[in-house]
Amino acid sequence: MASFFSLLRWELEEYLSFPVLAFLIVSAIAAVLFQTNSGGHITSERSYISLFHTSGTVFLFLTFCAGVFFSRSFAGAVGKGETKLMLSYPVKRWQLFLSKFTALFPIIFVIYGAAYALLLYFNSISVFEPMFFVTLLAFLLQLMLTCGVSVAVAMVTKSEIISILASLLFLLGIDSVGGAGTYLSAQGRLKFLFSYFGDLIHPDVPPFTEFSATAGDAATAVVVPVVIFLVLFVAAFVYFTRFMEVD
Amino acid sequence: MARYSAKNLTKVGVLVLAVGLVFLAGTFYRTSTTWGSGSVSNLFGLAPQTTHLVKASPFGESDAYIWPPSNLRLDVQANGTLDVHIVDQNGITQWNKNHVVDSVWAAYGIQQEIFNLHLNGRGPHTFLVYNPSEDIVHYEISYTAYGLESDLLYVSVVLTLSGLVVTVAGLLLSWKNRKNRNPPINKQP
């Protein structure tokens, strides 16, 4: 177990050290600040709906940053020979794989979640607004999907650049093509979740007048990315620990 | 030890400076969009000697506009004299509970006028309109919230300057440490 924590610390020092961490924090704040309000009214009763309308930039930046960070950590380490070097020490492959995930995933989520909380102040939304946590759930799902896709592509390609390009083109392509109408796109999932929980929590001020999601829609919006993440992540884990030749 | 603390100080300084600069850029970027513009009017007119708390939408009992601490342009058009107040969340609560006017801005006895004012606080605001005359008054108030958000500007300037000071202090410390480690060699004549 001690070697796992040593790997975790090494991972944090190597991939989340000073300039990279600063970039992550700055990108998260920029994603929240650089929003266009398009002159719309934000009123006290409907201010929670701004959480939905301002999530697009955050999803874009989050997908981009997470895709780059996971690809850099998994494929970059193989490409630069770091993985080979690490495995020459008495560490297990599963420890190396999980230390990368454990180091990056929570930190990216916490930084983006904390930066998104700025919006609560900007739009005078309560800290205890349940729809804020629904939006955070949508960010978590998008991060899981990005992590699963990036890690799987990284294991197959073993090239940092190709992994970044392939995973980002895939994820941003789905978002672009699917729009807000599919469970696979970030905005689509949030729309289903926001509509269902919004109708439930704010029945007097529904988030969408022309659209209403059911409990099944909301459940599917959660289950689809979780299943994709689990399948890809477990496949990448099994491949890395059992079959992958590190040369 | 001192070398590491100077290095860490520089890193913290650069981080704070970067956050300050992104806040500054975001503050200026956000001026490119207005925070809401529109108009409110009273279709049936405001009865004599009565006060009306304007609702921002049909939702809720006291729905108000969320405005940042920025500039507000008001264009008041009425067929009689009016007292126009802008109330914040505290003012809305005061009016709803005790019918006490606690406004952050007010103009008295106006009929057709344009005002440019600056709001000091962020949050819910709305109009409280009083008809002091003996006749029914029809009115329309057009508003546009625009300009730099002063709280964001203040935070970004403070962060940028603090980051700059800490970075320079860190660089000076590391320069001093380097100088102490490598003292100048006294050349023999």
CSV table of C-alpha atoms in Angstrom, one decimal:
chain,number,residue,atom,x,y,z
A,1,MET,CA,0.0,0.0,0.0
A,2,ALA,CA,2.9,2.3,0.7
A,3,SER,CA,4.1,2.0,-2.8
A,4,PHE,CA,0.6,3.0,-4.1
A,5,PHE,CA,0.8,6.2,-2.1
A,6,SER,CA,4.3,6.8,-3.3
A,7,LEU,CA,3.1,6.4,-6.9
A,8,LEU,CA,0.2,8.7,-6.1
A,9,ARG,CA,2.6,11.4,-4.9
A,10,TRP,CA,4.9,10.9,-7.9
A,11,GLU,CA,1.9,11.2,-10.2
A,12,LEU,CA,0.8,14.5,-8.5
A,13,GLU,CA,4.3,15.9,-8.7
A,14,GLU,CA,4.8,14.9,-12.3
A,15,TYR,CA,1.4,15.7,-13.9
A,16,LEU,CA,-0.2,18.2,-11.6
A,17,SER,CA,2.8,20.3,-10.5
A,18,PHE,CA,3.1,24.1,-10.7
A,19,PRO,CA,2.5,25.3,-14.3
A,20,VAL,CA,0.0,22.5,-15.1
A,21,LEU,CA,-2.0,23.0,-12.0
A,22,ALA,CA,-2.1,26.8,-12.6
A,23,PHE,CA,-3.3,26.1,-16.1
A,24,LEU,CA,-6.1,23.9,-14.8
A,25,ILE,CA,-7.3,26.4,-12.2
A,26,VAL,CA,-7.1,29.3,-14.7
A,27,SER,CA,-9.0,27.3,-17.4
A,28,ALA,CA,-11.7,26.4,-14.9
A,29,ILE,CA,-12.2,30.1,-13.8
A,30,ALA,CA,-12.1,31.2,-17.5
A,31,ALA,CA,-14.8,28.7,-18.4
A,32,VAL,CA,-17.1,30.2,-15.8
A,33,LEU,CA,-16.2,33.9,-16.4
A,34,PHE,CA,-16.3,33.9,-20.2
A,35,GLN,CA,-20.0,33.5,-20.6
A,36,THR,CA,-22.3,35.5,-22.9
A,37,ASN,CA,-25.4,36.6,-21.2
A,38,SER,CA,-27.0,37.6,-24.5
A,39,GLY,CA,-28.9,40.4,-22.7
A,40,GLY,CA,-31.3,37.9,-21.2
A,41,HIS,CA,-33.1,38.6,-17.9
A,42,ILE,CA,-31.9,36.7,-14.9
A,43,THR,CA,-34.6,37.1,-12.2
A,44,SER,CA,-34.5,35.9,-8.6
A,45,GLU,CA,-37.1,33.2,-9.2
A,46,ARG,CA,-35.6,31.8,-12.4
A,47,SER,CA,-31.9,32.4,-11.5
A,48,TYR,CA,-31.3,28.7,-11.1
A,49,ILE,CA,-32.0,28.2,-14.8
A,50,SER,CA,-28.8,30.2,-15.6
A,51,LEU,CA,-26.9,27.1,-14.3
A,52,PHE,CA,-28.1,25.2,-17.4
A,53,HIS,CA,-27.5,28.0,-19.9
A,54,THR,CA,-24.0,28.7,-18.6
A,55,SER,CA,-22.8,25.1,-18.6
A,56,GLY,CA,-21.8,24.9,-22.2
A,57,THR,CA,-18.4,26.6,-21.9
A,58,VAL,CA,-17.6,24.6,-18.7
A,59,PHE,CA,-18.4,21.3,-20.5
A,60,LEU,CA,-16.2,22.3,-23.4
A,61,PHE,CA,-13.2,23.3,-21.2
A,62,LEU,CA,-13.7,20.3,-18.8
A,63,THR,CA,-13.7,17.8,-21.7
A,64,PHE,CA,-10.7,19.4,-23.3
A,65,CYS,CA,-8.6,19.6,-20.0
A,66,ALA,CA,-9.6,16.1,-18.8
A,67,GLY,CA,-8.9,14.6,-22.3
A,68,VAL,CA,-5.5,16.2,-22.4
A,69,PHE,CA,-4.6,15.3,-18.8
A,70,PHE,CA,-5.6,11.7,-18.9
A,71,SER,CA,-4.0,11.1,-22.3
A,72,ARG,CA,-0.8,12.8,-21.2
A,73,SER,CA,-0.7,10.7,-18.0
A,74,PHE,CA,-1.5,7.3,-19.5
A,75,ALA,CA,-0.2,7.4,-23.1
A,76,GLY,CA,2.5,10.1,-22.4
A,77,ALA,CA,4.0,7.9,-19.7
A,78,VAL,CA,4.2,4.9,-22.0
A,79,GLY,CA,5.6,7.0,-24.9
A,80,LYS,CA,8.3,8.6,-22.8
A,81,GLY,CA,9.4,5.3,-21.2
A,82,GLU,CA,8.2,6.4,-17.7
A,83,THR,CA,5.9,3.3,-17.4
A,84,LYS,CA,8.8,1.0,-18.2
A,85,LEU,CA,11.0,2.7,-15.7
A,86,MET,CA,8.3,2.6,-13.0
A,87,LEU,CA,7.7,-1.1,-13.6
A,88,SER,CA,11.4,-1.8,-13.1
A,89,TYR,CA,10.7,-0.9,-9.4
A,90,PRO,CA,8.8,-3.3,-7.1
A,91,VAL,CA,5.4,-1.8,-8.0
A,92,LYS,CA,2.4,-3.7,-9.3
A,93,ARG,CA,0.7,-2.7,-12.6
A,94,TRP,CA,-2.7,-2.2,-11.0
A,95,GLN,CA,-1.1,0.2,-8.5
A,96,LEU,CA,0.4,2.3,-11.3
A,97,PHE,CA,-2.8,2.3,-13.3
A,98,LEU,CA,-5.1,3.2,-10.3
A,99,SER,CA,-2.6,5.8,-9.0
A,100,LYS,CA,-2.9,7.8,-12.2
A,101,PHE,CA,-6.7,7.7,-12.1
A,102,THR,CA,-6.9,8.5,-8.3
A,103,ALA,CA,-4.5,11.5,-8.7
A,104,LEU,CA,-6.2,13.1,-11.6
A,105,PHE,CA,-9.9,12.4,-11.4
A,106,PRO,CA,-10.8,14.0,-8.1
A,107,ILE,CA,-8.5,17.0,-8.5
A,108,ILE,CA,-10.0,18.0,-11.9
A,109,PHE,CA,-13.5,17.5,-10.6
A,110,VAL,CA,-12.9,19.6,-7.4
A,111,ILE,CA,-11.2,22.4,-9.3
A,112,TYR,CA,-14.0,22.7,-11.9
A,113,GLY,CA,-16.7,22.3,-9.3
A,114,ALA,CA,-15.2,25.0,-7.1
A,115,ALA,CA,-14.8,27.3,-10.1
A,116,TYR,CA,-18.4,26.7,-11.1
A,117,ALA,CA,-19.5,27.7,-7.6
A,118,LEU,CA,-18.5,31.3,-8.6
A,119,LEU,CA,-21.7,31.4,-10.7
A,120,LEU,CA,-23.7,31.1,-7.5
A,121,TYR,CA,-22.3,34.4,-6.4
A,122,PHE,CA,-22.6,36.1,-9.9
A,123,ASN,CA,-26.3,35.1,-10.3
A,124,SER,CA,-27.3,35.3,-6.6
A,125,ILE,CA,-28.1,31.6,-6.3
A,126,SER,CA,-28.2,29.9,-2.9
A,127,VAL,CA,-25.3,27.6,-2.0
A,128,PHE,CA,-27.9,25.0,-1.1
A,129,GLU,CA,-29.7,25.2,-4.4
A,130,PRO,CA,-30.3,21.5,-5.3
A,131,MET,CA,-30.0,22.3,-9.1
A,132,PHE,CA,-26.4,23.3,-8.5
A,133,PHE,CA,-25.6,19.8,-7.3
A,134,VAL,CA,-27.6,18.3,-10.3
A,135,THR,CA,-25.3,20.4,-12.6
A,136,LEU,CA,-22.2,19.1,-10.7
A,137,LEU,CA,-23.5,15.5,-11.2
A,138,ALA,CA,-23.7,16.3,-15.0
A,139,PHE,CA,-20.0,17.5,-14.8
A,140,LEU,CA,-19.0,14.3,-12.9
A,141,LEU,CA,-20.7,12.2,-15.6
A,142,GLN,CA,-18.9,14.1,-18.4
A,143,LEU,CA,-15.6,13.7,-16.6
A,144,MET,CA,-16.2,9.9,-16.2
A,145,LEU,CA,-17.0,9.6,-19.9
A,146,THR,CA,-14.0,11.7,-20.9
A,147,CYS,CA,-11.8,9.6,-18.5
A,148,GLY,CA,-13.1,6.3,-19.9
A,149,VAL,CA,-12.6,7.3,-23.5
A,150,SER,CA,-9.2,8.9,-23.1
A,151,VAL,CA,-7.8,6.1,-21.0
A,152,ALA,CA,-9.1,3.4,-23.5
A,153,VAL,CA,-7.7,5.3,-26.5
A,154,ALA,CA,-4.4,5.9,-24.7
A,155,MET,CA,-4.0,2.2,-24.0
A,156,VAL,CA,-4.6,1.3,-27.6
A,157,THR,CA,-2.6,4.1,-29.3
A,158,LYS,CA,0.2,4.5,-26.7
A,159,SER,CA,0.8,7.9,-28.3
A,160,GLU,CA,0.0,11.1,-26.4
A,161,ILE,CA,-0.9,13.3,-29.3
A,162,ILE,CA,-3.0,10.7,-31.1
A,163,SER,CA,-4.8,9.9,-27.9
A,164,ILE,CA,-5.6,13.5,-27.2
A,165,LEU,CA,-6.8,14.1,-30.8
A,166,ALA,CA,-8.8,10.9,-31.0
A,167,SER,CA,-10.6,11.2,-27.7
A,168,LEU,CA,-11.3,14.9,-28.1
A,169,LEU,CA,-12.6,14.6,-31.6
A,170,PHE,CA,-14.8,11.7,-30.5
A,171,LEU,CA,-16.2,13.5,-27.4
A,172,LEU,CA,-16.6,17.0,-28.9
A,173,GLY,CA,-17.9,15.4,-32.1
A,174,ILE,CA,-20.7,13.7,-30.2
A,175,ASP,CA,-21.5,17.0,-28.4
A,176,SER,CA,-21.6,18.8,-31.7
A,177,VAL,CA,-23.6,16.3,-33.7
A,178,GLY,CA,-25.9,15.2,-30.9
A,179,GLY,CA,-26.7,18.6,-29.5
A,180,ALA,CA,-29.1,18.6,-26.6
A,181,GLY,CA,-31.1,15.7,-27.8
A,182,THR,CA,-29.0,12.6,-26.9
A,183,TYR,CA,-27.9,10.9,-23.7
A,184,LEU,CA,-24.3,10.7,-25.1
A,185,SER,CA,-23.8,14.5,-25.3
A,186,ALA,CA,-22.9,16.5,-22.2
A,187,GLN,CA,-25.6,19.2,-22.9
A,188,GLY,CA,-28.2,16.5,-23.7
A,189,ARG,CA,-27.6,14.6,-20.4
A,190,LEU,CA,-27.8,17.9,-18.4
A,191,LYS,CA,-31.0,18.8,-20.2
A,192,PHE,CA,-32.7,15.5,-19.2
A,193,LEU,CA,-31.4,15.8,-15.6
A,194,PHE,CA,-32.2,19.5,-15.3
A,195,SER,CA,-35.7,19.1,-16.7
A,196,TYR,CA,-36.6,16.2,-14.5
A,197,PHE,CA,-35.2,17.6,-11.2
A,198,GLY,CA,-36.2,21.1,-12.1
A,199,ASP,CA,-39.9,20.1,-12.5
A,200,LEU,CA,-39.6,18.2,-9.2
A,201,ILE,CA,-37.8,20.9,-7.1
A,202,HIS,CA,-39.3,24.0,-8.7
A,203,PRO,CA,-42.8,23.1,-9.9
A,204,ASP,CA,-43.9,26.7,-10.0
A,205,VAL,CA,-40.9,27.8,-12.1
A,206,PRO,CA,-40.2,24.9,-14.5
A,207,PRO,CA,-36.8,25.2,-16.3
A,208,PHE,CA,-38.2,24.4,-19.8
A,209,THR,CA,-41.7,25.2,-20.9
A,210,GLU,CA,-41.6,23.1,-24.1
A,211,PHE,CA,-39.8,20.0,-22.7
A,212,SER,CA,-40.4,17.7,-19.8
A,213,ALA,CA,-38.2,14.7,-18.9
A,214,THR,CA,-39.4,11.6,-17.1
A,215,ALA,CA,-37.7,9.7,-14.3
A,216,GLY,CA,-36.6,7.1,-16.9
A,217,ASP,CA,-35.0,9.8,-19.0
A,218,ALA,CA,-33.0,11.1,-16.0
A,219,ALA,CA,-32.0,7.6,-15.0
A,220,THR,CA,-30.8,6.8,-18.5
A,221,ALA,CA,-28.9,10.0,-18.6
A,222,VAL,CA,-26.9,8.8,-15.5
A,223,VAL,CA,-26.7,5.1,-16.5
A,224,VAL,CA,-25.4,5.5,-20.1
A,225,PRO,CA,-22.1,7.4,-19.2
A,226,VAL,CA,-21.5,5.3,-16.1
A,227,VAL,CA,-21.8,2.1,-18.1
A,228,ILE,CA,-19.6,3.4,-20.9
A,229,PHE,CA,-17.0,4.5,-18.3
A,230,LEU,CA,-17.1,1.2,-16.5
A,231,VAL,CA,-16.7,-0.9,-19.7
A,232,LEU,CA,-13.9,1.2,-21.1
A,233,PHE,CA,-12.1,1.7,-17.8
A,234,VAL,CA,-12.3,-2.0,-16.9
A,235,ALA,CA,-11.2,-3.0,-20.4
A,236,ALA,CA,-8.2,-0.6,-20.2
A,237,PHE,CA,-7.4,-1.8,-16.7
A,238,VAL,CA,-7.4,-5.5,-17.7
A,239,TYR,CA,-5.4,-4.7,-20.8
A,240,PHE,CA,-2.8,-2.7,-18.9
A,241,THR,CA,-2.4,-5.2,-16.1
A,242,ARG,CA,-2.6,-8.5,-18.0
A,243,PHE,CA,-1.7,-8.1,-21.7
A,244,MET,CA,0.1,-4.8,-22.5
A,245,GLU,CA,3.7,-5.1,-23.5
A,246,VAL,CA,5.7,-2.2,-22.2
A,247,ASP,CA,8.7,-1.6,-24.4
B,1,MET,CA,15.6,25.5,2.7
B,2,ALA,CA,15.5,29.2,2.0
B,3,ARG,CA,15.9,28.4,-1.7
B,4,TYR,CA,12.9,26.2,-1.7
B,5,SER,CA,10.7,28.7,0.2
B,6,ALA,CA,11.7,31.4,-2.3
B,7,LYS,CA,10.8,29.1,-5.2
B,8,ASN,CA,7.5,28.2,-3.6
B,9,LEU,CA,6.7,31.9,-3.0
B,10,THR,CA,7.4,32.7,-6.6
B,11,LYS,CA,5.1,29.8,-7.7
B,12,VAL,CA,2.3,31.0,-5.4
B,13,GLY,CA,2.8,34.5,-6.7
B,14,VAL,CA,2.6,33.4,-10.4
B,15,LEU,CA,-0.6,31.4,-9.6
B,16,VAL,CA,-2.3,34.3,-7.9
B,17,LEU,CA,-1.1,36.6,-10.7
B,18,ALA,CA,-2.6,34.2,-13.4
B,19,VAL,CA,-5.9,34.0,-11.5
B,20,GLY,CA,-6.0,37.8,-11.2
B,21,LEU,CA,-5.3,38.3,-14.9
B,22,VAL,CA,-8.0,35.8,-15.9
B,23,PHE,CA,-10.4,37.6,-13.6
B,24,LEU,CA,-9.4,40.9,-15.2
B,25,ALA,CA,-9.9,39.5,-18.7
B,26,GLY,CA,-13.2,38.0,-17.7
B,27,THR,CA,-14.3,41.3,-16.2
B,28,PHE,CA,-13.7,43.2,-19.4
B,29,TYR,CA,-15.1,40.4,-21.5
B,30,ARG,CA,-18.4,40.5,-19.6
B,31,THR,CA,-18.8,44.2,-20.4
B,32,SER,CA,-19.4,43.1,-24.0
B,33,THR,CA,-22.8,41.8,-23.0
B,34,THR,CA,-25.6,43.6,-21.2
B,35,TRP,CA,-27.0,42.2,-18.0
B,36,GLY,CA,-30.5,42.5,-19.2
B,37,SER,CA,-32.5,45.2,-20.8
B,38,GLY,CA,-36.2,45.7,-21.2
B,39,SER,CA,-39.0,47.8,-20.0
B,40,VAL,CA,-41.8,47.7,-17.4
B,41,SER,CA,-45.1,49.4,-17.7
B,42,ASN,CA,-48.4,49.6,-16.0
B,43,LEU,CA,-51.1,48.7,-18.5
B,44,PHE,CA,-54.1,50.0,-16.5
B,45,GLY,CA,-52.2,53.0,-15.0
B,46,LEU,CA,-51.1,53.6,-11.5
B,47,ALA,CA,-54.0,54.8,-9.2
B,48,PRO,CA,-53.5,58.1,-7.3
B,49,GLN,CA,-51.5,58.0,-4.1
B,50,THR,CA,-50.6,54.3,-4.6
B,51,THR,CA,-47.3,52.5,-4.7
B,52,HIS,CA,-46.5,49.6,-7.0
B,53,LEU,CA,-43.7,47.0,-6.5
B,54,VAL,CA,-42.7,45.9,-10.0
B,55,LYS,CA,-42.4,42.1,-10.5
B,56,ALA,CA,-39.7,41.0,-12.9
B,57,SER,CA,-41.8,38.1,-14.2
B,58,PRO,CA,-45.2,36.4,-13.6
B,59,PHE,CA,-43.3,33.8,-11.4
B,60,GLY,CA,-43.2,34.2,-7.6
B,61,GLU,CA,-44.6,36.9,-5.3
B,62,SER,CA,-41.5,39.2,-5.4
B,63,ASP,CA,-39.5,38.2,-8.5
B,64,ALA,CA,-36.8,40.7,-9.0
B,65,TYR,CA,-34.0,41.4,-11.6
B,66,ILE,CA,-30.6,40.0,-10.8
B,67,TRP,CA,-28.3,43.0,-11.5
B,68,PRO,CA,-24.5,43.2,-10.9
B,69,PRO,CA,-22.9,46.3,-9.4
B,70,SER,CA,-22.6,48.1,-12.7
B,71,ASN,CA,-24.2,51.0,-14.6
B,72,LEU,CA,-27.9,51.2,-15.1
B,73,ARG,CA,-29.6,53.4,-17.7
B,74,LEU,CA,-33.2,54.3,-17.0
B,75,ASP,CA,-35.6,56.0,-19.4
B,76,VAL,CA,-38.8,57.0,-17.6
B,77,GLN,CA,-41.8,58.0,-19.7
B,78,ALA,CA,-45.0,58.9,-17.9
B,79,ASN,CA,-48.1,61.1,-18.5
B,80,GLY,CA,-47.9,62.4,-15.0
B,81,THR,CA,-45.4,62.8,-12.2
B,82,LEU,CA,-44.0,59.7,-10.4
B,83,ASP,CA,-41.5,58.8,-7.7
B,84,VAL,CA,-39.3,56.0,-8.9
B,85,HIS,CA,-37.3,54.0,-6.4
B,86,ILE,CA,-34.9,51.1,-7.0
B,87,VAL,CA,-34.9,48.6,-4.1
B,88,ASP,CA,-32.6,45.7,-3.4
B,89,GLN,CA,-33.5,42.4,-1.6
B,90,ASN,CA,-33.6,44.2,1.7
B,91,GLY,CA,-35.8,46.9,0.3
B,92,ILE,CA,-38.2,44.3,-1.3
B,93,THR,CA,-38.5,42.5,2.1
B,94,GLN,CA,-39.0,45.8,3.9
B,95,TRP,CA,-41.8,46.8,1.5
B,96,ASN,CA,-43.5,43.4,1.5
B,97,LYS,CA,-43.4,43.1,5.3
B,98,ASN,CA,-43.9,46.6,6.6
B,99,HIS,CA,-44.6,48.8,3.6
B,100,VAL,CA,-41.5,50.8,4.4
B,101,VAL,CA,-39.6,52.3,1.4
B,102,ASP,CA,-35.9,51.5,1.8
B,103,SER,CA,-34.4,52.3,-1.6
B,104,VAL,CA,-30.9,52.2,-3.0
B,105,TRP,CA,-31.8,55.0,-5.5
B,106,ALA,CA,-34.7,57.3,-5.9
B,107,ALA,CA,-36.0,60.1,-8.2
B,108,TYR,CA,-38.9,62.2,-7.2
B,109,GLY,CA,-41.5,64.0,-9.2
B,110,ILE,CA,-40.3,62.9,-12.6
B,111,GLN,CA,-42.3,62.6,-15.8
B,112,GLN,CA,-40.0,62.1,-18.8
B,113,GLU,CA,-36.3,61.7,-17.9
B,114,ILE,CA,-33.2,59.6,-18.6
B,115,PHE,CA,-30.9,58.6,-15.7
B,116,ASN,CA,-27.5,57.0,-15.7
B,117,LEU,CA,-26.7,55.5,-12.3
B,118,HIS,CA,-24.4,53.0,-10.7
B,119,LEU,CA,-25.6,50.2,-8.5
B,120,ASN,CA,-23.4,49.3,-5.6
B,121,GLY,CA,-24.5,45.8,-4.7
B,122,ARG,CA,-25.1,42.6,-6.6
B,123,GLY,CA,-28.3,40.7,-6.4
B,124,PRO,CA,-32.1,41.1,-6.8
B,125,HIS,CA,-33.3,44.6,-7.5
B,126,THR,CA,-36.6,46.0,-8.7
B,127,PHE,CA,-38.6,49.2,-9.1
B,128,LEU,CA,-41.0,50.7,-6.6
B,129,VAL,CA,-43.2,53.3,-8.3
B,130,TYR,CA,-45.3,55.8,-6.4
B,131,ASN,CA,-47.9,58.1,-7.9
B,132,PRO,CA,-48.1,61.2,-5.7
B,133,SER,CA,-50.6,63.0,-8.0
B,134,GLU,CA,-54.4,63.0,-7.9
B,135,ASP,CA,-54.7,61.3,-11.4
B,136,ILE,CA,-54.1,57.9,-12.8
B,137,VAL,CA,-50.6,57.8,-14.3
B,138,HIS,CA,-49.5,55.5,-17.2
B,139,TYR,CA,-45.8,54.9,-17.3
B,140,GLU,CA,-43.0,53.0,-19.0
B,141,ILE,CA,-39.5,52.5,-17.5
B,142,SER,CA,-36.9,51.2,-19.9
B,143,TYR,CA,-33.7,49.9,-18.3
B,144,THR,CA,-30.3,48.6,-19.5
B,145,ALA,CA,-27.7,47.2,-17.1
B,146,TYR,CA,-24.2,47.6,-18.6
B,147,GLY,CA,-20.5,48.3,-18.0
B,148,LEU,CA,-17.8,46.9,-15.7
B,149,GLU,CA,-18.9,44.9,-12.7
B,150,SER,CA,-17.2,46.8,-9.9
B,151,ASP,CA,-16.9,43.9,-7.4
B,152,LEU,CA,-15.2,41.7,-10.1
B,153,LEU,CA,-12.9,44.6,-11.1
B,154,TYR,CA,-11.9,45.1,-7.5
B,155,VAL,CA,-11.2,41.4,-6.9
B,156,SER,CA,-9.2,41.1,-10.1
B,157,VAL,CA,-7.1,44.2,-9.4
B,158,VAL,CA,-6.4,43.0,-5.8
B,159,LEU,CA,-5.4,39.5,-7.0
B,160,THR,CA,-3.3,40.8,-9.9
B,161,LEU,CA,-1.4,43.3,-7.7
B,162,SER,CA,-1.0,40.7,-4.8
B,163,GLY,CA,0.3,38.2,-7.3
B,164,LEU,CA,2.7,40.7,-8.8
B,165,VAL,CA,4.1,41.7,-5.3
B,166,VAL,CA,4.5,38.0,-4.2
B,167,THR,CA,6.2,37.0,-7.4
B,168,VAL,CA,8.6,39.9,-7.3
B,169,ALA,CA,9.3,39.1,-3.6
B,170,GLY,CA,9.9,35.5,-4.4
B,171,LEU,CA,12.3,36.4,-7.3
B,172,LEU,CA,14.2,38.9,-5.1
B,173,LEU,CA,14.5,36.3,-2.3
B,174,SER,CA,15.9,33.6,-4.7
B,175,TRP,CA,18.3,36.2,-6.2
B,176,LYS,CA,19.5,37.1,-2.7
B,177,ASN,CA,19.9,33.4,-1.8
B,178,ARG,CA,21.9,32.8,-4.9
B,179,LYS,CA,24.1,35.8,-4.2
B,180,ASN,CA,24.7,34.5,-0.6
B,181,ARG,CA,25.6,31.0,-1.9
B,182,ASN,CA,28.1,32.4,-4.5
B,183,PRO,CA,29.8,35.4,-2.9
B,184,PRO,CA,31.9,37.5,-5.3
B,185,ILE,CA,35.5,36.5,-5.5
B,186,ASN,CA,38.0,39.1,-4.3
B,187,LYS,CA,40.5,39.3,-7.1
B,188,GLN,CA,44.2,39.7,-5.9
B,189,PRO,CA,45.9,42.7,-7.3
